[in-house]
mmCIF file of C-alpha atoms and ligand atoms in Angstrom:
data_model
loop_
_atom_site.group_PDB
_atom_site.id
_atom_site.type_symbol
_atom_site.label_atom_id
_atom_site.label_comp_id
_atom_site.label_asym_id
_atom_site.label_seq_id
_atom_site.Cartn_x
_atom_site.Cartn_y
_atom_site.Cartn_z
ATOM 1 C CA UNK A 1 24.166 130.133 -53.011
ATOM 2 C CA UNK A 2 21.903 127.145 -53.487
ATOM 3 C CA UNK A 3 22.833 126.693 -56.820
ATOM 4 C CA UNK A 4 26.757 126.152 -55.993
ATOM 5 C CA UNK A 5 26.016 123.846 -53.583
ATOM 6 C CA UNK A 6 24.307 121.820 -55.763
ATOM 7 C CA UNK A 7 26.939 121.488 -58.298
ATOM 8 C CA UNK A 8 29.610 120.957 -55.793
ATOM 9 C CA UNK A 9 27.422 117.970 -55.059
ATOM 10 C CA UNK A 10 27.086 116.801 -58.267
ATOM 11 C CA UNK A 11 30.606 116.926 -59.078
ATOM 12 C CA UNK A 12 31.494 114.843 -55.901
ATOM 13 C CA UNK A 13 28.887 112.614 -57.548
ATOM 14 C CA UNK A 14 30.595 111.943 -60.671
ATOM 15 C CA UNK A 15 34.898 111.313 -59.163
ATOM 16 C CA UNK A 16 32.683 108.510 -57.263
ATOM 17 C CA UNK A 17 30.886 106.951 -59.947
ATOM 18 C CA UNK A 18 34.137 107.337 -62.129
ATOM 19 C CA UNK A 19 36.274 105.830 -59.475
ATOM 20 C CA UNK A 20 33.545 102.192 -59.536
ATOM 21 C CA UNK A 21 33.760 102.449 -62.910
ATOM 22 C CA UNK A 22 37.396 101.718 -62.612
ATOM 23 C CA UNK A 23 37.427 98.811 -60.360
ATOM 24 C CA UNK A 24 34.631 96.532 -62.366
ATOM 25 C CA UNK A 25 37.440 96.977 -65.683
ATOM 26 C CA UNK A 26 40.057 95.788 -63.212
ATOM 27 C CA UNK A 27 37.695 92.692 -62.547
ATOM 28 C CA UNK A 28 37.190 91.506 -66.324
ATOM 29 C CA UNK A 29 40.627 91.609 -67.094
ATOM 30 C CA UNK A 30 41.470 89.082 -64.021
ATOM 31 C CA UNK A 31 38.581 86.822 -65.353
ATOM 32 C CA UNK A 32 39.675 86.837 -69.541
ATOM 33 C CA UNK A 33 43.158 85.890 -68.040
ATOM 34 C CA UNK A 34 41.688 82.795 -65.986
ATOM 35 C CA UNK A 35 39.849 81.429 -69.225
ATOM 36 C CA UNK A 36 43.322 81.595 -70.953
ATOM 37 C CA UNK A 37 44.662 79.355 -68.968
ATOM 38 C CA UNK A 38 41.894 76.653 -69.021
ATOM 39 C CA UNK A 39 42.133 76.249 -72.671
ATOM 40 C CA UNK A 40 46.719 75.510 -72.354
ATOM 41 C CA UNK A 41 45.424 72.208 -70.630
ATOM 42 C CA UNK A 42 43.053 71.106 -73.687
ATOM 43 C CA UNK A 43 45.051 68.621 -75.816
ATOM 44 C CA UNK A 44 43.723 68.370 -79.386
ATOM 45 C CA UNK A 45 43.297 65.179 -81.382
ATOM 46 C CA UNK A 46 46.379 63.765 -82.825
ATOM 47 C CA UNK A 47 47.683 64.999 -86.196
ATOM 48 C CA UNK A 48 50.822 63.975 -88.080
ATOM 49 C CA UNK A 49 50.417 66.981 -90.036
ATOM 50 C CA UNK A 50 51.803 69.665 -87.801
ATOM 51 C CA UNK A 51 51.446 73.219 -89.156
ATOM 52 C CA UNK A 52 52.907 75.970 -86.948
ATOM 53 C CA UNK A 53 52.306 79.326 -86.823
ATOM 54 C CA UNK A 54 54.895 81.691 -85.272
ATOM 55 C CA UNK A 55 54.524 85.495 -84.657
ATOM 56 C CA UNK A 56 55.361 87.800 -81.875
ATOM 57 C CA UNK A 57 56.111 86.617 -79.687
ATOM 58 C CA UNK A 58 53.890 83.030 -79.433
ATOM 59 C CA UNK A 59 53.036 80.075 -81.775
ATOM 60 C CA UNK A 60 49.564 79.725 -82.976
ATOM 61 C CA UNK A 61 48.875 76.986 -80.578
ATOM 62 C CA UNK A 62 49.689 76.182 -76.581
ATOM 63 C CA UNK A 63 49.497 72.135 -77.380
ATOM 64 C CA UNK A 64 49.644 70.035 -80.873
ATOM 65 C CA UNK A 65 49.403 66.657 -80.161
ATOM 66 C CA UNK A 66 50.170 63.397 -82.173
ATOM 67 C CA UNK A 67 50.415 59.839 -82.483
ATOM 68 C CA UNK A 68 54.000 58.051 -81.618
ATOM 69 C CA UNK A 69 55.129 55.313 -83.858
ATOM 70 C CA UNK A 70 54.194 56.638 -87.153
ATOM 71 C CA UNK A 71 56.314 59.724 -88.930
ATOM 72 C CA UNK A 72 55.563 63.292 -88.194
ATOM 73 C CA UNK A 73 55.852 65.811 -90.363
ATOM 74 C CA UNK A 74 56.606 69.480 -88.893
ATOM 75 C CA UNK A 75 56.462 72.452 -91.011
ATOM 76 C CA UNK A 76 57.018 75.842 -89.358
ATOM 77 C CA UNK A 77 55.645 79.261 -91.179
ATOM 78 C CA UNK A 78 56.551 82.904 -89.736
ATOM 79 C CA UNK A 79 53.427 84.859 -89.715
ATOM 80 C CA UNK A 80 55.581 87.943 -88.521
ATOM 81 C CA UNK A 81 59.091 88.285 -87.523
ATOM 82 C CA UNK A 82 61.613 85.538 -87.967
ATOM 83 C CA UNK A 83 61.602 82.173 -85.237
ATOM 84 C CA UNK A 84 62.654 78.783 -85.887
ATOM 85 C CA UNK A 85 61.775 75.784 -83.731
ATOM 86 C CA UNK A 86 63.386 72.755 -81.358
ATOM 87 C CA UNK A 87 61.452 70.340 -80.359
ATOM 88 C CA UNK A 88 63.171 69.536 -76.893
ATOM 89 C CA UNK A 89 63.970 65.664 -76.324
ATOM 90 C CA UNK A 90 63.149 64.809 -79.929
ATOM 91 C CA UNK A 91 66.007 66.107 -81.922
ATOM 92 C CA UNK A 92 63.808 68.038 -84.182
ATOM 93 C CA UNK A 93 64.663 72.059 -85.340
ATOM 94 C CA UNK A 94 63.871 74.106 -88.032
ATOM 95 C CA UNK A 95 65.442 77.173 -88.345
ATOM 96 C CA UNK A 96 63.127 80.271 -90.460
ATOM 97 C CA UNK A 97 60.210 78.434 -92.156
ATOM 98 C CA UNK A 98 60.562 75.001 -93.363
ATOM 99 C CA UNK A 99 59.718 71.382 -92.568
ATOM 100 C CA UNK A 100 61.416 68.429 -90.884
ATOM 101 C CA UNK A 101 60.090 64.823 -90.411
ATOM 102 C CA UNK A 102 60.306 62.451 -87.499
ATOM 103 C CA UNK A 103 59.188 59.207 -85.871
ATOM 104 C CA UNK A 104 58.792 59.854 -82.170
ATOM 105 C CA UNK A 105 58.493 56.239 -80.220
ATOM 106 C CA UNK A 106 57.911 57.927 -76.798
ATOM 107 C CA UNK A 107 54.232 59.253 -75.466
ATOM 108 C CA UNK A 108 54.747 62.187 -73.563
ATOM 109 C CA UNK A 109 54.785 66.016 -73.448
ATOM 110 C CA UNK A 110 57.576 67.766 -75.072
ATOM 111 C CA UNK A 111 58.692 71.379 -74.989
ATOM 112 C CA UNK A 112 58.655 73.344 -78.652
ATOM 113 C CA UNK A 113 61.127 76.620 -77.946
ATOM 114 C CA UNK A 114 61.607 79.199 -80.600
ATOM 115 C CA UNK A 115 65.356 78.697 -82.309
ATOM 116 C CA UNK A 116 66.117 82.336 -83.201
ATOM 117 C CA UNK A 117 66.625 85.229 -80.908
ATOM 118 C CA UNK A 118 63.857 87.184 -82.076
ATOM 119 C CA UNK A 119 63.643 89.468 -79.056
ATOM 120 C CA UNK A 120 62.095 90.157 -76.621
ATOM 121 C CA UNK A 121 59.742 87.974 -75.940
ATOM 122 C CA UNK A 122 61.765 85.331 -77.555
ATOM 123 C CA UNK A 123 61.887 83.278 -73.890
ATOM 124 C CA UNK A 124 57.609 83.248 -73.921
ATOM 125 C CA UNK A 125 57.551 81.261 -77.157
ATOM 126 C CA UNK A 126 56.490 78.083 -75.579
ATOM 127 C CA UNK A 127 54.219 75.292 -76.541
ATOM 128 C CA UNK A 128 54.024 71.486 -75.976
ATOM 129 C CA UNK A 129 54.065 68.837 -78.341
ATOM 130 C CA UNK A 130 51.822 66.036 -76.981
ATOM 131 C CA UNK A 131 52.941 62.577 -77.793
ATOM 132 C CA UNK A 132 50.357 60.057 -77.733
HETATM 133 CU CU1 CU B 201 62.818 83.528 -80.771
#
């Protein structure tokens, strides 16, 4: 009779340790979406030379940043799927892969959209262009 007891116990033991065991992994995904975030604000150092990267459903970058009053040159490659670029306030779009040049004459942050319904997460392909 002991013995049942004891494993009755034990297995009461075990739905509590399983059920903490679910609330730390609940934690660490709160705090990996936090440092996410901090690193959209960074702006990098200015480069005519824009490369971008687009795949499903994002660009490879949250900010590229460069200098106004000298020409930019944009070229856009599809790592997977098929998106195009504008470059909102600037006039700028490339539709599939290919490149497009520009002289932007006003600092400031402007919004690069993807120019092809790609689907569904064609409205999350966001990034800035940071005008300096
Ligand atoms: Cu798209």
């Amino acid at each position: 009779m002991k013995k049942i007891l004891f494993a009755l116990l034990f297995s009461l033991v075990l739905v509590l340790a399983a059920c903490g065991g679910d609330d730390s992994e609940s934690k660490e995904a709160d705090t990996s979406s936090d440092t996410e975030q901090s690193t959209e604000t960074a702006t990098p150092d200015p480069n005519n030379e824009v490369n971008i990267v687009a795949s499903n459903f994002e660009f490879d970058k949250d900010v590229y940043a460069v200098k106004a009053g000298e020409e930019v040159k944009v070229s856009l490659t599809n790592d997977e799927g098929m998106h195009g670029i504008i470059i909102e306030g600037l006039d700028v779009t490339i539709d599939g892969e290919g490149e497009a040049t520009f002289t932007p004459t006003e600092p400031g942050e402007y919004k690069i959209l993807c120019s092809i319904m790609c689907g569904e997460g064609h409205g999350e392909m966001v990034s800035t262009l940071v005008v300096q």
